[in-house]
Short mmCIF file of C-alpha atoms and ligand atoms in Angstrom, two decimals:
data_model
loop_
_atom_site.label_atom_id
_atom_site.label_comp_id
_atom_site.label_asym_id
_atom_site.label_seq_id
_atom_site.Cartn_x
_atom_site.Cartn_y
_atom_site.Cartn_z
CA MET D 224 -25.71 38.41 -23.19
CA THR D 225 -23.03 39.61 -25.65
CA GLY D 226 -19.63 40.01 -24.07
CA ASP D 227 -20.43 37.81 -21.09
CA ILE D 228 -18.02 35.11 -19.91
CA ALA D 229 -18.90 32.56 -17.25
CA CYS D 230 -15.78 32.19 -15.10
CA HIS D 231 -14.56 28.58 -15.43
CA GLY D 232 -13.39 28.69 -11.82
CA CYS D 233 -16.61 29.82 -10.09
CA ASP D 234 -19.26 30.33 -12.81
CA LEU D 235 -19.62 34.10 -12.13
CA LEU D 236 -20.87 36.02 -15.15
CA VAL D 237 -18.44 38.76 -16.09
CA ASN D 238 -18.96 41.21 -18.91
CA VAL D 239 -15.80 41.77 -20.91
CA ALA D 240 -17.29 43.76 -23.80
CA SER D 241 -15.52 46.93 -22.62
CA LEU D 242 -12.00 45.43 -22.80
CA LYS D 243 -9.68 47.59 -24.88
CA ASP D 244 -6.73 46.40 -26.93
CA GLY D 245 -4.00 45.04 -24.68
CA GLU D 246 -6.18 44.81 -21.58
CA SER D 247 -6.90 41.58 -19.74
CA ALA D 248 -9.65 40.55 -17.35
CA SER D 249 -9.63 38.27 -14.32
CA CYS D 250 -12.58 37.03 -12.31
CA PRO D 251 -13.35 39.50 -9.48
CA ARG D 252 -14.66 36.68 -7.28
CA CYS D 253 -12.10 33.84 -7.57
CA GLY D 254 -9.21 35.49 -9.38
CA SER D 255 -9.09 33.09 -12.35
CA PHE D 256 -7.75 34.58 -15.57
CA LEU D 257 -10.55 35.19 -18.07
CA THR D 258 -9.29 36.72 -21.30
CA ARG D 259 -6.89 39.17 -22.91
CA ALA D 260 -7.92 41.36 -25.83
CA ARG D 261 -5.09 41.84 -28.30
CA SER D 262 -5.56 42.92 -31.89
CA ASP D 263 -2.27 41.38 -33.06
CA ALA D 264 -2.69 38.10 -31.13
CA PHE D 265 -3.06 35.90 -34.23
CA SER D 266 0.01 37.42 -35.90
CA ARG D 267 2.00 36.71 -32.74
CA VAL D 268 0.79 33.10 -32.60
CA LEU D 269 1.68 32.68 -36.27
CA ALA D 270 5.16 34.11 -35.88
CA TYR D 271 5.96 31.78 -32.98
CA ALA D 272 4.31 28.80 -34.69
CA PHE D 273 6.31 29.28 -37.92
CA ALA D 274 9.56 29.56 -35.97
CA GLY D 275 8.48 26.48 -33.98
CA VAL D 276 7.90 24.41 -37.14
CA ILE D 277 11.40 25.21 -38.46
CA LEU D 278 13.02 24.44 -35.11
CA LEU D 279 11.07 21.18 -34.73
CA ILE D 280 12.22 20.05 -38.18
CA LEU D 281 15.82 20.90 -37.21
CA ALA D 282 15.39 19.06 -33.91
CA ASN D 283 14.44 15.93 -35.84
CA SER D 284 17.28 16.18 -38.35
CA PHE D 285 20.46 16.04 -36.29
CA SER D 286 21.93 14.22 -33.32
CA PHE D 287 20.36 15.09 -29.98
CA LEU D 288 22.93 13.98 -27.41
CA SER D 289 26.11 11.97 -27.39
CA PHE D 290 27.69 10.07 -24.56
CA ALA D 291 31.28 8.82 -24.55
CA ALA D 292 33.35 6.88 -22.04
CA SER D 293 36.27 4.41 -22.15
CA GLY D 294 36.70 4.89 -25.89
CA LEU D 295 33.08 3.94 -26.62
CA GLU D 296 30.46 6.39 -27.81
CA SER D 297 26.68 6.39 -28.07
CA VAL D 298 24.77 9.01 -30.03
CA ILE D 299 20.98 9.44 -30.00
CA THR D 300 18.52 11.41 -32.06
CA LEU D 301 15.32 12.86 -30.64
CA ARG D 302 13.20 10.03 -32.06
CA GLN D 303 15.37 7.34 -30.52
CA THR D 304 14.43 8.52 -27.03
CA PRO D 305 11.02 6.77 -26.98
CA ARG D 306 12.21 3.91 -29.22
CA ALA D 307 14.75 2.61 -26.67
CA ILE D 308 12.05 2.18 -24.02
CA TRP D 309 9.89 0.41 -26.60
CA ASP D 310 12.72 -2.11 -27.14
CA TYR D 311 12.72 -2.85 -23.41
CA ASP D 312 9.10 -4.05 -23.58
CA MET D 313 7.40 -0.97 -22.21
CA PRO D 314 5.33 0.11 -25.22
CA ALA D 315 2.89 2.09 -23.05
CA VAL D 316 5.65 4.31 -21.66
CA ALA D 317 7.24 4.63 -25.10
CA ILE D 318 3.93 5.74 -26.65
CA MET D 319 3.34 8.26 -23.84
CA VAL D 320 6.82 9.74 -24.18
CA ALA D 321 6.58 9.95 -27.98
CA ALA D 322 3.11 11.50 -27.77
CA PHE D 323 3.93 14.07 -25.09
CA ILE D 324 7.24 15.32 -26.51
CA ILE D 325 6.89 14.98 -30.31
CA VAL D 326 3.54 13.88 -31.72
CA ILE D 327 1.07 16.05 -29.78
CA PRO D 328 3.25 19.22 -29.97
CA ALA D 329 3.77 18.70 -33.72
CA VAL D 330 0.06 18.17 -34.35
CA ILE D 331 -0.84 21.24 -32.26
CA LEU D 332 1.69 23.30 -34.18
CA GLY D 333 0.21 22.21 -37.51
CA MET D 334 -3.31 22.98 -36.28
CA LEU D 335 -2.20 26.41 -35.00
CA LEU D 336 -1.12 27.30 -38.54
CA MET D 337 -4.37 25.96 -40.04
CA LEU D 338 -6.35 27.99 -37.51
CA CYS D 339 -4.46 31.25 -37.24
CA ILE D 340 -3.62 31.90 -40.90
CA PRO D 341 -7.33 32.21 -41.84
CA LEU D 342 -8.16 34.01 -38.59
CA GLN D 343 -5.43 36.55 -39.15
CA GLN D 344 -6.56 37.14 -42.75
CA GLY D 345 -10.19 37.28 -41.67
CA ARG D 346 -11.32 34.45 -43.95
CA TYR D 347 -13.78 31.73 -42.99
CA ARG D 348 -12.66 28.15 -43.50
CA PRO D 349 -14.79 25.05 -42.80
CA TRP D 350 -12.14 23.45 -40.55
CA LEU D 351 -11.80 26.36 -38.12
CA VAL D 352 -14.17 24.99 -35.47
CA THR D 353 -12.69 21.47 -35.48
CA THR D 354 -9.06 22.60 -35.33
CA ALA D 355 -9.71 25.11 -32.55
CA LYS D 356 -11.58 22.49 -30.56
CA TRP D 357 -8.71 20.01 -30.82
CA ILE D 358 -6.06 22.59 -29.97
CA PHE D 359 -7.84 23.51 -26.73
CA LEU D 360 -8.46 19.86 -25.84
CA ALA D 361 -4.89 18.75 -26.52
CA GLN D 362 -2.79 21.65 -25.27
CA ASN D 363 -2.49 20.35 -21.70
CA TRP D 364 -0.94 17.13 -23.03
CA ALA D 365 2.05 18.68 -24.76
CA MET D 366 5.01 18.47 -22.38
CA VAL D 367 7.87 20.05 -24.28
CA GLU D 368 9.03 22.26 -21.39
CA VAL D 369 8.92 19.32 -18.98
CA PHE D 370 11.04 17.28 -21.40
CA ILE D 371 13.74 19.98 -21.58
CA ILE D 372 14.00 19.93 -17.77
CA GLY D 373 14.20 16.12 -17.99
CA VAL D 374 17.12 16.38 -20.43
CA ILE D 375 19.00 18.77 -18.14
CA VAL D 376 18.42 16.55 -15.09
CA SER D 377 19.63 13.46 -17.01
CA LEU D 378 22.77 15.25 -18.09
CA VAL D 379 23.66 16.22 -14.55
CA LYS D 380 22.97 12.65 -13.41
CA ILE D 381 25.50 11.12 -15.82
CA ALA D 382 27.94 14.02 -16.16
CA ALA D 383 30.38 12.32 -13.78
CA MET D 384 30.33 9.04 -15.74
CA ALA D 385 31.22 10.26 -19.19
CA THR D 386 31.74 13.07 -21.66
CA ILE D 387 28.46 14.44 -22.90
CA VAL D 388 27.97 16.54 -26.01
CA LEU D 389 24.78 18.47 -26.70
CA GLY D 390 23.88 18.10 -30.37
CA ILE D 391 22.30 20.65 -32.75
CA SER D 392 18.95 18.93 -32.19
CA PHE D 393 19.09 19.70 -28.48
CA TRP D 394 19.50 23.43 -29.09
CA ALA D 395 16.82 23.35 -31.78
CA TYR D 396 14.43 21.59 -29.39
CA ALA D 397 15.19 24.11 -26.64
CA GLY D 398 14.32 26.93 -29.06
CA PHE D 399 11.23 25.02 -30.17
CA THR D 400 10.12 24.79 -26.53
CA ILE D 401 10.24 28.57 -26.17
CA CYS D 402 8.38 29.22 -29.45
CA PHE D 403 5.75 26.56 -28.77
CA THR D 404 5.05 27.87 -25.25
CA LEU D 405 4.78 31.48 -26.48
CA ALA D 406 2.54 30.49 -29.41
CA LEU D 407 0.05 28.79 -27.06
CA ALA D 408 0.33 31.58 -24.49
CA ASN D 409 -0.75 34.11 -27.12
CA LEU D 410 -3.78 32.10 -28.21
CA ASP D 411 -6.65 33.35 -26.06
CA ARG D 412 -9.52 30.89 -25.85
CA TYR D 413 -12.38 33.39 -25.61
CA GLN D 414 -11.04 35.84 -28.22
CA CYS D 415 -10.25 33.00 -30.62
CA TRP D 416 -13.77 31.59 -30.48
CA GLU D 417 -15.39 35.03 -30.74
CA ARG D 418 -13.38 35.60 -33.93
CA ILE D 419 -14.38 32.22 -35.36
CA GLU D 420 -18.04 32.93 -34.62
CA ALA D 421 -17.84 36.38 -36.19
CA LEU D 422 -16.32 34.91 -39.36
CA GLU D 423 -18.88 32.11 -39.42
CA SER D 424 -21.86 34.45 -39.29
CA ALA D 425 -20.37 36.91 -41.80
CA MET M 242 -8.07 46.49 -15.44
CA PRO M 243 -11.33 47.82 -16.90
CA GLU M 244 -14.37 48.30 -14.71
CA LEU M 245 -16.27 45.08 -14.37
CA VAL M 246 -19.83 46.17 -13.76
CA SER M 247 -21.31 42.78 -12.97
CA ALA M 248 -18.75 42.27 -10.21
CA THR M 249 -20.63 44.61 -7.88
CA VAL M 250 -23.90 42.68 -8.11
CA PRO M 251 -23.82 39.75 -5.65
CA ALA M 252 -22.95 36.49 -7.43
CA THR M 253 -24.81 36.40 -10.73
CA THR M 254 -23.61 33.05 -11.95
CA ALA M 255 -24.30 31.57 -15.34
CA ALA M 256 -26.19 28.74 -13.60
CA SER M 257 -28.43 31.18 -11.71
CA ARG M 258 -29.50 32.60 -15.09
CA GLY M 259 -30.15 29.11 -16.43
CA LEU M 260 -27.08 29.19 -18.66
CA SER M 261 -24.33 26.64 -19.00
CA ALA M 262 -20.88 27.46 -20.34
CA CYS M 263 -19.04 25.32 -22.89
CA HIS M 264 -15.74 24.13 -21.40
CA VAL M 265 -14.05 24.12 -24.81
CA CYS M 266 -15.13 27.45 -26.31
CA CYS M 267 -16.70 29.44 -23.41
CA LYS M 268 -20.02 29.78 -25.28
CA LEU M 269 -23.03 30.39 -23.06
CA ALA M 270 -26.19 28.48 -23.92
CA PRO M 271 -29.47 27.63 -22.16
CA ALA M 272 -28.98 24.75 -19.71
CA GLU M 273 -31.42 22.51 -21.65
CA VAL M 274 -29.05 22.42 -24.65
CA HIS M 275 -26.90 19.29 -24.72
CA HIS M 276 -24.44 20.22 -27.44
CA CYS M 277 -22.60 23.50 -27.74
CA PRO M 278 -24.12 25.59 -30.56
CA ARG M 279 -20.67 26.94 -31.43
CA CYS M 280 -18.26 24.00 -31.26
CA GLY M 281 -20.49 20.93 -30.85
CA SER M 282 -18.92 19.70 -27.58
CA ALA M 283 -21.15 18.05 -25.00
CA MET M 284 -22.51 20.67 -22.59
CA HIS M 285 -23.40 20.34 -18.94
CA LEU M 286 -24.33 22.85 -16.27
CA ARG M 287 -21.54 21.22 -14.22
CA LYS M 288 -19.11 18.51 -15.30
CA ASN M 289 -20.86 15.11 -15.30
CA ASP M 290 -20.50 13.09 -12.06
CA SER M 291 -17.48 15.22 -11.30
CA ILE M 292 -16.99 14.12 -7.69
CA GLN M 293 -17.46 10.37 -8.24
CA ARG M 294 -15.25 10.36 -11.31
CA THR M 295 -12.50 12.39 -9.63
CA LEU M 296 -12.60 10.15 -6.56
CA ALA M 297 -12.38 6.95 -8.63
CA LEU M 298 -9.40 8.32 -10.55
CA LEU M 299 -7.69 9.47 -7.35
CA VAL M 300 -8.05 6.02 -5.79
CA THR M 301 -6.59 4.47 -8.99
CA ALA M 302 -3.68 6.90 -8.83
CA CYS M 303 -3.04 6.00 -5.17
CA LEU M 304 -2.94 2.29 -6.03
CA LEU M 305 -0.47 2.94 -8.85
CA TYR M 306 1.58 5.16 -6.56
CA ILE M 307 2.53 2.19 -4.32
CA PRO M 308 4.45 0.13 -6.97
CA ALA M 309 5.79 3.42 -8.39
CA ASN M 310 7.69 3.91 -5.14
CA LEU M 311 8.51 0.32 -4.22
CA PHE M 312 9.92 -0.90 -7.54
CA PRO M 313 13.05 0.46 -9.22
CA ILE M 314 12.38 3.16 -11.82
CA MET M 315 15.60 2.25 -13.64
CA ILE M 316 18.21 -0.48 -13.50
CA THR M 317 21.91 0.11 -14.17
CA ASP M 318 23.91 -2.83 -15.59
CA GLN M 319 27.59 -2.24 -15.06
CA LEU M 320 30.31 -4.84 -15.70
CA GLY M 321 28.03 -7.80 -15.11
CA SER M 322 26.31 -6.56 -11.97
CA SER M 323 22.94 -4.82 -12.03
CA GLU M 324 21.56 -2.35 -9.55
CA GLY M 325 18.05 -0.94 -9.41
CA SER M 326 17.17 2.47 -8.07
CA THR M 327 13.80 3.65 -6.82
CA ILE M 328 12.58 7.25 -7.03
CA MET M 329 13.61 8.04 -3.45
CA GLY M 330 16.81 5.99 -3.86
CA GLY M 331 17.74 8.16 -6.84
CA VAL M 332 17.26 11.32 -4.78
CA ILE M 333 19.42 9.98 -1.92
CA LEU M 334 22.13 8.89 -4.38
CA LEU M 335 22.22 12.38 -5.88
CA ILE M 336 22.59 13.92 -2.41
CA HIS M 337 25.56 11.57 -1.78
CA HIS M 338 27.09 12.72 -5.05
CA ASP M 339 26.75 16.35 -3.90
CA ALA M 340 24.35 17.11 -6.75
CA LEU M 341 21.98 18.95 -4.44
CA PRO M 342 20.15 21.17 -6.97
CA VAL M 343 19.25 18.18 -9.16
CA ALA M 344 18.33 16.13 -6.09
CA LEU M 345 15.98 18.95 -5.15
CA VAL M 346 14.47 19.13 -8.66
CA ILE M 347 13.80 15.37 -8.67
CA PHE M 348 12.47 15.48 -5.12
CA VAL M 349 10.07 18.34 -5.88
CA PHE M 350 8.80 16.96 -9.21
CA SER M 351 8.73 13.23 -8.38
CA VAL M 352 7.89 13.16 -4.68
CA MET M 353 6.32 16.43 -3.55
CA VAL M 354 4.27 17.25 -6.65
CA PRO M 355 2.56 13.87 -7.11
CA SER M 356 1.86 13.25 -3.42
CA GLY M 357 0.88 16.89 -2.80
CA LYS M 358 -1.37 16.75 -5.83
CA LEU M 359 -3.15 13.62 -4.60
CA MET M 360 -3.63 15.15 -1.15
CA SER M 361 -4.93 18.49 -2.40
CA MET M 362 -7.36 16.79 -4.81
CA PHE M 363 -8.66 14.54 -1.99
CA TYR M 364 -9.01 17.63 0.20
CA LEU M 365 -10.93 19.52 -2.50
CA VAL M 366 -13.30 16.59 -3.12
CA TRP M 367 -13.84 16.18 0.62
CA THR M 368 -14.61 19.87 1.22
CA VAL M 369 -17.03 19.94 -1.71
CA LYS M 370 -18.83 16.84 -0.42
CA ARG M 371 -19.13 18.38 3.05
CA HIS M 372 -20.21 21.79 1.68
CA SER M 373 -17.30 23.23 3.62
CA PRO M 374 -17.19 27.00 4.07
CA VAL M 375 -13.35 27.15 3.94
CA SER M 376 -12.31 30.10 1.72
CA PRO M 377 -13.56 29.16 -1.75
CA ARG M 378 -11.17 31.63 -3.35
CA GLN M 379 -8.17 29.89 -1.80
CA ARG M 380 -9.51 26.48 -2.75
CA THR M 381 -9.97 27.65 -6.35
CA ILE M 382 -6.34 28.86 -6.40
CA MET M 383 -5.30 25.52 -4.90
CA TYR M 384 -7.12 23.76 -7.73
CA ARG M 385 -5.48 25.96 -10.38
CA VAL M 386 -2.01 25.25 -8.93
CA THR M 387 -2.73 21.51 -8.76
CA GLU M 388 -3.93 21.55 -12.35
CA PHE M 389 -0.89 23.52 -13.48
CA VAL M 390 1.86 21.46 -11.83
CA GLY M 391 0.34 18.10 -12.86
CA LYS M 392 2.40 17.40 -15.96
CA TRP M 393 5.67 18.44 -14.31
CA SER M 394 5.98 15.10 -12.51
CA MET M 395 6.64 13.50 -15.91
CA VAL M 396 10.23 14.79 -15.55
CA ASP M 397 11.40 11.55 -13.96
CA VAL M 398 9.83 9.40 -16.68
CA PHE M 399 11.56 11.54 -19.33
CA VAL M 400 14.85 11.19 -17.44
CA VAL M 401 14.49 7.40 -17.58
CA ALA M 402 13.63 7.53 -21.30
CA ILE M 403 16.69 9.66 -22.08
CA LEU M 404 19.11 7.62 -19.96
CA VAL M 405 17.83 4.32 -21.34
CA ALA M 406 18.32 5.57 -24.89
CA LEU M 407 21.64 7.27 -24.28
CA VAL M 408 23.54 5.09 -21.84
CA HIS M 409 24.58 1.85 -23.47
CA LEU M 410 28.26 1.20 -24.08
CA GLY M 411 28.68 -2.32 -25.42
CA GLY M 412 28.57 -4.80 -22.52
CA LEU M 413 30.20 -2.26 -20.23
CA LEU M 414 27.35 -0.09 -19.12
CA ALA M 415 23.62 0.02 -19.82
CA ILE M 416 20.50 1.46 -18.21
CA ARG M 417 17.14 -0.34 -18.42
CA PRO M 418 13.71 1.03 -17.42
CA GLY M 419 12.20 -0.48 -14.26
CA PHE M 420 8.56 -1.33 -13.58
CA ALA M 421 8.12 1.89 -11.58
CA ALA M 422 8.58 3.91 -14.78
CA LEU M 423 5.31 2.44 -16.07
CA SER M 424 3.35 2.82 -12.85
CA PHE M 425 4.70 6.31 -12.18
CA ALA M 426 3.76 7.47 -15.71
CA GLY M 427 0.34 5.99 -14.92
CA VAL M 428 0.10 8.02 -11.70
CA VAL M 429 0.88 11.25 -13.56
CA VAL M 430 -1.60 10.62 -16.37
CA VAL M 431 -4.40 9.45 -14.07
CA THR M 432 -4.01 12.41 -11.69
CA MET M 433 -4.02 14.78 -14.67
CA ILE M 434 -7.33 13.26 -15.81
CA ALA M 435 -8.61 13.47 -12.21
CA ALA M 436 -7.81 17.19 -12.10
CA GLU M 437 -9.59 17.66 -15.42
CA SER M 438 -12.69 15.83 -14.17
CA PHE M 439 -12.96 17.96 -11.04
CA ASP M 440 -15.26 20.95 -11.42
CA PRO M 441 -14.07 23.93 -9.30
CA ARG M 442 -17.46 25.60 -9.68
CA LEU M 443 -18.83 23.02 -7.23
CA ILE M 444 -16.74 24.75 -4.53
CA TRP M 445 -18.76 27.91 -5.10
CA ASP M 446 -22.11 26.14 -5.56
CA ALA M 447 -21.72 24.63 -2.09
CA MET M 448 -21.07 28.13 -0.74
CA GLU M 449 -24.23 29.53 -2.26
CA LYS M 450 -26.29 26.67 -0.82
CA ASN M 451 -24.76 27.28 2.60
CA GLY M 452 -25.63 30.97 2.37
CA ARG M 453 -29.25 30.21 1.56
CA LYS M 454 -29.68 27.80 4.48
CA LYS M 455 -28.58 30.36 7.10
ZN1 ZN U 629 -14.36 33.15 -10.89
ZN1 ZN U 630 -18.37 25.08 -27.28
#
């Protein structure tokens, strides 16, 4: 049974014990991606996650966008984006926006560090199982890349009305989007859990 | 690609060996076990009541989809007059302003993706219920695509959030969120949960049952 994965697309049992470093496996029956073996995966995740933390802090420290017309100007920070909708009596939408673009990504980032630092050093920690579980449950609900597209679309929509300036926070958030996406892309579900189990039994 | 030995043997599934796979950590455990021995998540041979749950969520999403298209998603107040714009209205306005690429982006993410997603999920549920023999591989890919594009329809909700926060110049110009913003966000979230409740392995189970009957 060791080295077997049940394909999550069609339930076929596939043995991946013979995967060498750098190789990946897909299901021969339905084509779903199964796993990629990479010895430096956790270092990669950590590098992107650390860069992501710095960029997310920057993104929350400066102005995000500014909008000026007829001598009047309005400047927003990243956090004001959900707050304005809240003020218009749509708390549900405000909570969703805040959760999808800031809260969930930030929590995932923090958990990635808690998970991958011990995994990379090969040390067992009692919180490994819980953090890994929450990362894999929550990752579909982080929408940083969708938000960046939303920002670009909004800018084009109002570009004719006024002068728009992209703040430092915007560029930091764009960089954060790249780092966050790459960090999650390098975290392989199967390999991660195999490593946790190996550390647990050691 | 390494050689995958088990691929040559006809369809040895985890279920056929009496094993269920944890959807959180991929651990294989005997089907009688209810909690994953590795991560503690609830374990099932197949997702619980997958078809009924997916169908109920899809119907909810369809109901939310009606106000999402009828009501304005945002309202522009300019010099005392206010004007609402619906999702489709926004797309048409952008075409009039010669902003074709953005019109296309909004059209794809806010019209094609959500409606296409609802239709493909209904189709998948229907084929599974009927034990349809239509290419299971293609249907699995269809499911993967549906699952992947789900969150991209949030673009329009984010656009509203940004414009509402950014565009307010004294009494001159302001943008308010419309009721459709709430119902459309609901559509996106509910269809994402529907896609998560659907179990693509049922597509293949139906195939194996068909094969045995013949
Ligand atoms: Zn498969
Ligand atoms: Zn598990």
